[in-house]
Amino acid sequence: MLLHLPPWPQHGDRERHLVDEVVRSGDWWRNEGVSVERFERDFAELEETPLVLAVTSGTHALELALMSAGIEAGARVIVPAATFFSTWSAVQRHGATAVLADIDLDTWTLDPTAASAAAAETSAAAVVPVHYGGVPAPLADLGRSAPTLIQDAAHGPGIRSQGAPLVQAGGIVCWSFQQSKLLPGGEGGAMGFADEATYRRALTLQNCGRIPGTPGYGHLAVASNFRMPELTSALLRAQLERFVDLSIRRANGASRLRARLAAIDGIVLQRARSGDSESHYLVQVRLTSTGGTGRDEIVERLASRGIPVSRTYPPLCEVPAYGASGYDPAEAAARCPNAMLVGRTGLSFHHRLLLAPPDVLDWVGDTVAEAVTSAAERFS
């Protein structure tokens, strides 16, 4: 069997209607249009976040968060060793120093003990928990590691920490709307704020240092242009209308697929803590039967059957830019054995798979079992 899944993103007449509405308005940037503000209002309601700012990308959201929080150049910022490149690159571009800390082997999110140890050694100014795969990081514990909390929620929306919206933990929350994300706009991002003063600062910094609504060239700070275009917000407003229904279907699909995968000898699933709610951006597992040998072969075998699967992100210390920036990859690897293990043994199943019918998910589970068993027999 070769699996044929519908393309992602899903779209239709509603997207075309809202984009055409913006085109016909002639107001294509947020300082004159109304679509971005409407999206911010609707997204704030979805995420139960009173203060939301839409921006150009999730990467820019992280960069702007560091600027808005007043993190100084050279300051130490704690980042998990297992995450996407942008979590680390945002710190680098800001001129701060990223300090990698290890992850928990159950949740694959930043380990509070490792974060606290790293913060104590370096007098960290900020910590950046990543809700990896849509699994919430332990915010209450991590928030004690550094004065400033900046959450990377690129794998949301829909994440809740112990039943509460992410913003209730404090600091700044950053989301991504890149095409593969749960709420896709091609590109785009958003920030949620617990503090109005920080929100007001971000509002100015994303607008070339100008207060929105103020005419002329009164640039109050060295800043940049992180404004979301009106056309992007039109796509996102339409996608928001699909989000709740798709989230329910994803949750049901994730439950079924995870049950099938959990029964397979030789793999262990990433899992959330009791009381947390995942977004189900990814279903992720790590191989235990072969020590990672044959992982890439398993990925290729499953992908050749049409299953949307990939290896997990490489640990940040293995990304070429890390060593090229003057960091010591070997030192970071030695301090972060769990991140190295996940990077060597992990597989990620994309969320569009979770929208498949139950019988397809059962077939995927059986196909994974065959691939893992075959690898175990060959490489054990």
GROMACS .gro file of C-alpha atoms in nm:
model
  380
    1MET     CA    1   0.000   0.000   0.000
    2LEU     CA    2   0.114   0.354  -0.080
    3LEU     CA    3  -0.047   0.616   0.141
    4HIS     CA    4  -0.198   0.920  -0.029
    5LEU     CA    5  -0.287   1.197   0.217
    6PRO     CA    6  -0.459   1.526   0.132
    7PRO     CA    7  -0.213   1.813   0.089
    8TRP     CA    8  -0.143   2.059   0.367
    9PRO     CA    9  -0.260   2.329   0.422
   10GLN     CA   10  -0.627   2.263   0.366
   11HIS     CA   11  -0.798   2.556   0.196
   12GLY     CA   12  -1.099   2.658  -0.007
   13ASP     CA   13  -1.340   2.936  -0.091
   14ARG     CA   14  -1.313   3.104   0.248
   15GLU     CA   15  -0.940   3.171   0.204
   16ARG     CA   16  -1.001   3.309  -0.144
   17HIS     CA   17  -1.284   3.531  -0.021
   18LEU     CA   18  -1.089   3.690   0.265
   19VAL     CA   19  -0.777   3.743   0.054
   20ASP     CA   20  -0.987   3.902  -0.221
   21GLU     CA   21  -1.151   4.123   0.041
   22VAL     CA   22  -0.811   4.260   0.142
   23VAL     CA   23  -0.698   4.300  -0.220
   24ARG     CA   24  -1.010   4.498  -0.307
   25SER     CA   25  -0.969   4.718   0.000
   26GLY     CA   26  -0.637   4.850  -0.129
   27ASP     CA   27  -0.504   4.855   0.229
   28TRP     CA   28  -0.234   4.591   0.220
   29TRP     CA   29  -0.027   4.682   0.527
   30ARG     CA   30  -0.134   4.677   0.887
   31ASN     CA   31  -0.087   5.049   0.954
   32GLU     CA   32  -0.386   5.125   0.729
   33GLY     CA   33  -0.575   4.795   0.709
   34VAL     CA   34  -0.799   4.614   0.956
   35SER     CA   35  -0.739   4.244   0.879
   36VAL     CA   36  -0.431   4.200   1.100
   37GLU     CA   37  -0.609   4.352   1.398
   38ARG     CA   38  -0.907   4.124   1.340
   39PHE     CA   39  -0.676   3.823   1.333
   40GLU     CA   40  -0.504   3.933   1.655
   41ARG     CA   41  -0.842   3.962   1.825
   42ASP     CA   42  -0.959   3.618   1.710
   43PHE     CA   43  -0.628   3.449   1.788
   44ALA     CA   44  -0.623   3.608   2.133
   45GLU     CA   45  -0.963   3.454   2.200
   46LEU     CA   46  -0.847   3.111   2.084
   47GLU     CA   47  -0.535   3.119   2.302
   48GLU     CA   48  -0.702   3.296   2.596
   49THR     CA   49  -0.433   3.563   2.575
   50PRO     CA   50  -0.536   3.926   2.634
   51LEU     CA   51  -0.245   4.087   2.448
   52VAL     CA   52  -0.143   3.947   2.107
   53LEU     CA   53   0.084   4.098   1.843
   54ALA     CA   54   0.098   3.947   1.492
   55VAL     CA   55   0.441   3.953   1.323
   56THR     CA   56   0.616   3.834   1.009
   57SER     CA   57   0.735   3.491   1.131
   58GLY     CA   58   0.789   3.274   1.435
   59THR     CA   59   1.162   3.340   1.410
   60HIS     CA   60   1.100   3.715   1.418
   61ALA     CA   61   0.867   3.665   1.715
   62LEU     CA   62   1.157   3.518   1.912
   63GLU     CA   63   1.393   3.796   1.805
   64LEU     CA   64   1.139   4.064   1.891
   65ALA     CA   65   1.070   3.896   2.225
   66LEU     CA   66   1.435   3.931   2.325
   67MET     CA   67   1.430   4.296   2.216
   68SER     CA   68   1.104   4.374   2.393
   69ALA     CA   69   1.211   4.204   2.716
   70GLY     CA   70   1.523   4.419   2.731
   71ILE     CA   71   1.772   4.132   2.710
   72GLU     CA   72   2.110   4.299   2.669
   73ALA     CA   73   2.379   4.206   2.418
   74GLY     CA   74   2.611   3.948   2.571
   75ALA     CA   75   2.352   3.827   2.822
   76ARG     CA   76   2.321   3.453   2.879
   77VAL     CA   77   2.002   3.286   2.755
   78ILE     CA   78   1.919   2.923   2.837
   79VAL     CA   79   1.799   2.724   2.532
   80PRO     CA   80   1.718   2.350   2.508
   81ALA     CA   81   1.975   2.152   2.313
   82ALA     CA   82   1.694   1.979   2.116
   83THR     CA   83   1.491   2.229   1.916
   84PHE     CA   84   1.468   2.393   1.575
   85PHE     CA   85   1.752   2.621   1.464
   86SER     CA   86   1.554   2.945   1.508
   87THR     CA   87   1.533   2.909   1.886
   88TRP     CA   88   1.912   2.936   1.899
   89SER     CA   89   1.965   3.170   1.603
   90ALA     CA   90   1.730   3.432   1.750
   91VAL     CA   91   1.959   3.456   2.053
   92GLN     CA   92   2.265   3.482   1.830
   93ARG     CA   93   2.116   3.753   1.608
   94HIS     CA   94   2.024   3.951   1.918
   95GLY     CA   95   2.387   3.950   2.025
   96ALA     CA   96   2.323   3.743   2.337
   97THR     CA   97   2.495   3.417   2.429
   98ALA     CA   98   2.299   3.093   2.402
   99VAL     CA   99   2.368   2.836   2.674
  100LEU     CA  100   2.245   2.489   2.579
  101ALA     CA  101   2.080   2.277   2.849
  102ASP     CA  102   1.961   1.918   2.833
  103ILE     CA  103   1.607   1.792   2.786
  104ASP     CA  104   1.390   1.552   2.984
  105LEU     CA  105   1.384   1.209   2.823
  106ASP     CA  106   1.009   1.167   2.866
  107THR     CA  107   0.874   1.502   2.743
  108TRP     CA  108   1.175   1.601   2.524
  109THR     CA  109   1.139   1.953   2.665
  110LEU     CA  110   1.387   2.158   2.866
  111ASP     CA  111   1.480   1.979   3.188
  112PRO     CA  112   1.433   2.209   3.492
  113THR     CA  113   1.732   2.065   3.678
  114ALA     CA  114   1.960   2.113   3.378
  115ALA     CA  115   1.823   2.463   3.316
  116SER     CA  116   1.874   2.565   3.678
  117ALA     CA  117   2.231   2.434   3.679
  118ALA     CA  118   2.311   2.618   3.356
  119ALA     CA  119   2.150   2.938   3.485
  120ALA     CA  120   2.341   2.924   3.811
  121GLU     CA  121   2.672   2.879   3.631
  122THR     CA  122   2.615   3.164   3.387
  123SER     CA  123   2.381   3.410   3.567
  124ALA     CA  124   2.126   3.372   3.288
  125ALA     CA  125   1.903   3.666   3.199
  126ALA     CA  126   1.637   3.456   3.023
  127VAL     CA  127   1.522   3.101   2.963
  128VAL     CA  128   1.350   2.985   2.642
  129PRO     CA  129   1.141   2.670   2.697
  130VAL     CA  130   1.028   2.501   2.375
  131HIS     CA  131   0.699   2.314   2.363
  132TYR     CA  132   0.860   2.056   2.138
  133GLY     CA  133   0.620   1.871   1.911
  134GLY     CA  134   0.333   2.043   2.092
  135VAL     CA  135   0.420   1.886   2.429
  136PRO     CA  136   0.418   2.153   2.703
  137ALA     CA  137   0.742   2.231   2.886
  138PRO     CA  138   0.722   2.247   3.270
  139LEU     CA  139   0.677   2.624   3.290
  140ALA     CA  140   0.634   2.662   3.665
  141ASP     CA  141   0.973   2.502   3.730
  142LEU     CA  142   1.154   2.661   3.436
  143GLY     CA  143   1.029   3.008   3.521
  144ARG     CA  144   1.247   2.999   3.831
  145SER     CA  145   1.564   2.948   3.625
  146ALA     CA  146   1.596   3.307   3.504
  147PRO     CA  147   1.429   3.648   3.542
  148THR     CA  148   1.274   3.643   3.193
  149LEU     CA  149   1.062   3.366   3.040
  150ILE     CA  150   1.028   3.350   2.659
  151GLN     CA  151   0.825   3.052   2.537
  152ASP     CA  152   0.878   2.900   2.194
  153ALA     CA  153   0.531   2.772   2.105
  154ALA     CA  154   0.597   2.733   1.732
  155HIS     CA  155   0.438   2.387   1.757
  156GLY     CA  156   0.110   2.530   1.885
  157PRO     CA  157  -0.155   2.676   1.906
  158GLY     CA  158  -0.367   2.465   2.139
  159ILE     CA  159  -0.106   2.395   2.408
  160ARG     CA  160  -0.214   2.423   2.771
  161SER     CA  161   0.017   2.387   3.071
  162GLN     CA  162  -0.162   2.218   3.362
  163GLY     CA  163  -0.490   2.332   3.210
  164ALA     CA  164  -0.387   2.698   3.183
  165PRO     CA  165  -0.311   2.914   2.878
  166LEU     CA  166   0.062   2.951   2.821
  167VAL     CA  167   0.063   3.324   2.890
  168GLN     CA  168  -0.045   3.264   3.249
  169ALA     CA  169   0.306   3.141   3.325
  170GLY     CA  170   0.430   3.494   3.249
  171GLY     CA  171   0.679   3.639   3.006
  172ILE     CA  172   0.625   3.625   2.629
  173VAL     CA  173   0.481   3.341   2.418
  174CYS     CA  174   0.589   3.306   2.052
  175TRP     CA  175   0.393   3.118   1.784
  176SER     CA  176   0.475   3.033   1.421
  177PHE     CA  177   0.236   3.021   1.124
  178GLN     CA  178   0.480   2.885   0.865
  179GLN     CA  179   0.319   2.657   0.608
  180SER     CA  180   0.373   2.326   0.788
  181LYS     CA  181   0.229   2.456   1.116
  182LEU     CA  182  -0.110   2.384   1.269
  183LEU     CA  183  -0.229   2.733   1.179
  184PRO     CA  184  -0.061   2.796   0.843
  185GLY     CA  185  -0.030   3.130   0.668
  186GLY     CA  186   0.266   3.045   0.447
  187GLU     CA  187   0.467   3.258   0.689
  188GLY     CA  188   0.375   3.464   0.992
  189GLY     CA  189   0.396   3.456   1.367
  190ALA     CA  190   0.245   3.599   1.682
  191MET     CA  191   0.343   3.697   2.033
  192GLY     CA  192   0.138   3.681   2.352
  193PHE     CA  193   0.216   3.900   2.652
  194ALA     CA  194   0.151   3.881   3.024
  195ASP     CA  195   0.261   4.243   3.074
  196GLU     CA  196   0.110   4.544   2.896
  197ALA     CA  197   0.426   4.755   2.913
  198THR     CA  198   0.623   4.484   2.730
  199TYR     CA  199   0.345   4.455   2.473
  200ARG     CA  200   0.353   4.831   2.410
  201ARG     CA  201   0.729   4.819   2.363
  202ALA     CA  202   0.698   4.531   2.114
  203LEU     CA  203   0.425   4.719   1.928
  204THR     CA  204   0.670   5.005   1.870
  205LEU     CA  205   0.975   4.790   1.796
  206GLN     CA  206   0.793   4.590   1.526
  207ASN     CA  207   0.694   4.914   1.352
  208CYS     CA  208   1.040   5.060   1.284
  209GLY     CA  209   1.044   5.218   1.628
  210ARG     CA  210   0.721   5.413   1.571
  211ILE     CA  211   0.406   5.405   1.777
  212PRO     CA  212   0.133   5.262   1.550
  213GLY     CA  213  -0.118   5.525   1.447
  214THR     CA  214   0.133   5.805   1.484
  215PRO     CA  215   0.206   5.966   1.146
  216GLY     CA  216   0.545   6.078   1.020
  217TYR     CA  217   0.893   5.971   1.116
  218GLY     CA  218   0.902   5.979   1.493
  219HIS     CA  219   1.130   5.678   1.538
  220LEU     CA  220   1.172   5.631   1.912
  221ALA     CA  221   1.407   5.332   1.916
  222VAL     CA  222   1.647   5.136   1.698
  223ALA     CA  223   1.411   4.870   1.569
  224SER     CA  224   1.299   4.687   1.256
  225ASN     CA  225   0.993   4.602   1.048
  226PHE     CA  226   0.824   4.288   1.179
  227ARG     CA  227   0.470   4.387   1.072
  228MET     CA  228   0.245   4.107   0.946
  229PRO     CA  229   0.103   4.188   0.599
  230GLU     CA  230  -0.273   4.218   0.566
  231LEU     CA  231  -0.279   3.943   0.300
  232THR     CA  232  -0.114   3.694   0.537
  233SER     CA  233  -0.366   3.774   0.808
  234ALA     CA  234  -0.650   3.708   0.565
  235LEU     CA  235  -0.528   3.351   0.510
  236LEU     CA  236  -0.485   3.305   0.884
  237ARG     CA  237  -0.834   3.430   0.964
  238ALA     CA  238  -0.977   3.167   0.730
  239GLN     CA  239  -0.752   2.899   0.878
  240LEU     CA  240  -0.867   2.994   1.229
  241GLU     CA  241  -1.221   2.902   1.127
  242ARG     CA  242  -1.099   2.548   1.053
  243PHE     CA  243  -0.875   2.516   1.358
  244VAL     CA  244  -1.104   2.382   1.631
  245ASP     CA  245  -1.257   2.110   1.414
  246LEU     CA  246  -0.916   2.000   1.286
  247SER     CA  247  -0.776   2.002   1.641
  248ILE     CA  248  -1.046   1.759   1.758
  249ARG     CA  249  -0.974   1.528   1.464
  250ARG     CA  250  -0.599   1.548   1.529
  251ALA     CA  251  -0.644   1.464   1.896
  252ASN     CA  252  -0.851   1.157   1.810
  253GLY     CA  253  -0.603   1.049   1.545
  254ALA     CA  254  -0.308   1.102   1.778
  255SER     CA  255  -0.471   0.891   2.048
  256ARG     CA  256  -0.524   0.602   1.807
  257LEU     CA  257  -0.179   0.620   1.648
  258ARG     CA  258   0.000   0.655   1.981
  259ALA     CA  259  -0.180   0.347   2.112
  260ARG     CA  260  -0.061   0.146   1.813
  261LEU     CA  261   0.295   0.275   1.841
  262ALA     CA  262   0.310   0.217   2.217
  263ALA     CA  263   0.254  -0.154   2.157
  264ILE     CA  264   0.567  -0.185   1.941
  265ASP     CA  265   0.876  -0.336   2.101
  266GLY     CA  266   1.184  -0.126   2.049
  267ILE     CA  267   1.039   0.226   2.061
  268VAL     CA  268   0.938   0.473   2.334
  269LEU     CA  269   0.699   0.763   2.276
  270GLN     CA  270   0.749   1.124   2.370
  271ARG     CA  271   0.477   1.202   2.623
  272ALA     CA  272   0.327   1.496   2.809
  273ARG     CA  273   0.303   1.524   3.186
  274SER     CA  274  -0.029   1.451   3.355
  275GLY     CA  275  -0.247   1.761   3.346
  276ASP     CA  276  -0.087   1.907   3.031
  277SER     CA  277  -0.264   1.938   2.695
  278GLU     CA  278  -0.070   1.884   2.372
  279SER     CA  279  -0.134   2.047   2.037
  280HIS     CA  280  -0.048   1.723   1.851
  281TYR     CA  281   0.181   1.898   1.606
  282LEU     CA  282   0.400   1.587   1.598
  283VAL     CA  283   0.381   1.232   1.726
  284GLN     CA  284   0.739   1.144   1.814
  285VAL     CA  285   0.917   0.827   1.917
  286ARG     CA  286   1.273   0.714   1.978
  287LEU     CA  287   1.425   0.378   1.897
  288THR     CA  288   1.549   0.169   2.187
  289SER     CA  289   1.617  -0.166   2.021
  290THR     CA  290   1.903  -0.061   1.792
  291GLY     CA  291   2.053   0.239   1.969
  292GLY     CA  292   1.958   0.447   1.668
  293THR     CA  293   2.134   0.231   1.413
  294GLY     CA  294   1.905   0.203   1.113
  295ARG     CA  295   1.694   0.503   1.215
  296ASP     CA  296   1.745   0.685   0.885
  297GLU     CA  297   1.678   0.363   0.695
  298ILE     CA  298   1.348   0.325   0.883
  299VAL     CA  299   1.254   0.684   0.796
  300GLU     CA  300   1.330   0.622   0.427
  301ARG     CA  301   1.133   0.298   0.426
  302LEU     CA  302   0.827   0.459   0.585
  303ALA     CA  303   0.849   0.769   0.366
  304SER     CA  304   0.860   0.550   0.056
  305ARG     CA  305   0.515   0.421   0.160
  306GLY     CA  306   0.380   0.777   0.168
  307ILE     CA  307   0.394   0.817   0.547
  308PRO     CA  308   0.487   1.176   0.647
  309VAL     CA  309   0.781   1.099   0.877
  310SER     CA  310   1.125   1.246   0.930
  311ARG     CA  311   1.416   1.225   1.169
  312THR     CA  312   1.396   1.461   1.463
  313TYR     CA  313   1.581   1.791   1.467
  314PRO     CA  314   1.956   1.741   1.511
  315PRO     CA  315   2.087   1.864   1.846
  316LEU     CA  316   2.183   2.229   1.814
  317CYS     CA  317   2.548   2.152   1.883
  318GLU     CA  318   2.553   1.943   1.563
  319VAL     CA  319   2.425   2.230   1.346
  320PRO     CA  320   2.724   2.369   1.148
  321ALA     CA  321   2.647   2.729   1.248
  322TYR     CA  322   2.689   2.640   1.617
  323GLY     CA  323   3.058   2.558   1.593
  324ALA     CA  324   3.114   2.832   1.336
  325SER     CA  325   2.985   3.084   1.591
  326GLY     CA  326   3.264   3.003   1.835
  327TYR     CA  327   3.085   2.753   2.056
  328ASP     CA  328   3.236   2.416   2.152
  329PRO     CA  329   3.013   2.138   2.010
  330ALA     CA  330   3.188   1.862   2.203
  331GLU     CA  331   3.143   2.041   2.535
  332ALA     CA  332   2.772   2.097   2.468
  333ALA     CA  333   2.724   1.735   2.360
  334ALA     CA  334   2.882   1.609   2.681
  335ARG     CA  335   2.645   1.823   2.891
  336CYS     CA  336   2.333   1.721   2.697
  337PRO     CA  337   2.327   1.340   2.664
  338ASN     CA  338   1.947   1.317   2.642
  339ALA     CA  339   1.931   1.562   2.353
  340MET     CA  340   2.205   1.370   2.178
  341LEU     CA  341   2.017   1.042   2.230
  342VAL     CA  342   1.690   1.183   2.091
  343GLY     CA  343   1.876   1.336   1.797
  344ARG     CA  344   2.030   0.999   1.716
  345THR     CA  345   1.722   0.780   1.769
  346GLY     CA  346   1.414   0.999   1.719
  347LEU     CA  347   1.140   0.990   1.453
  348SER     CA  348   0.869   1.252   1.397
  349PHE     CA  349   0.527   1.189   1.237
  350HIS     CA  350   0.370   1.505   1.089
  351HIS     CA  351   0.028   1.618   1.208
  352ARG     CA  352  -0.145   1.582   0.869
  353LEU     CA  353  -0.119   1.206   0.921
  354LEU     CA  354  -0.342   1.241   1.228
  355LEU     CA  355  -0.634   1.352   1.010
  356ALA     CA  356  -0.638   1.015   0.831
  357PRO     CA  357  -0.919   0.760   0.887
  358PRO     CA  358  -0.878   0.505   1.172
  359ASP     CA  359  -0.801   0.214   0.939
  360VAL     CA  360  -0.519   0.414   0.777
  361LEU     CA  361  -0.370   0.494   1.117
  362ASP     CA  362  -0.386   0.125   1.207
  363TRP     CA  363  -0.202   0.042   0.885
  364VAL     CA  364   0.062   0.303   0.967
  365GLY     CA  365   0.111   0.146   1.310
  366ASP     CA  366   0.154  -0.198   1.154
  367THR     CA  367   0.395  -0.061   0.893
  368VAL     CA  368   0.607   0.108   1.160
  369ALA     CA  369   0.614  -0.215   1.360
  370GLU     CA  370   0.740  -0.407   1.056
  371ALA     CA  371   1.012  -0.150   0.986
  372VAL     CA  372   1.132  -0.137   1.348
  373THR     CA  373   1.131  -0.516   1.383
  374SER     CA  374   1.326  -0.554   1.060
  375ALA     CA  375   1.584  -0.299   1.175
  376ALA     CA  376   1.617  -0.469   1.513
  377GLU     CA  377   1.683  -0.803   1.347
  378ARG     CA  378   1.947  -0.652   1.118
  379PHE     CA  379   2.131  -0.425   1.361
  380SER     CA  380   2.091  -0.569   1.711
   0.00000   0.00000   0.00000
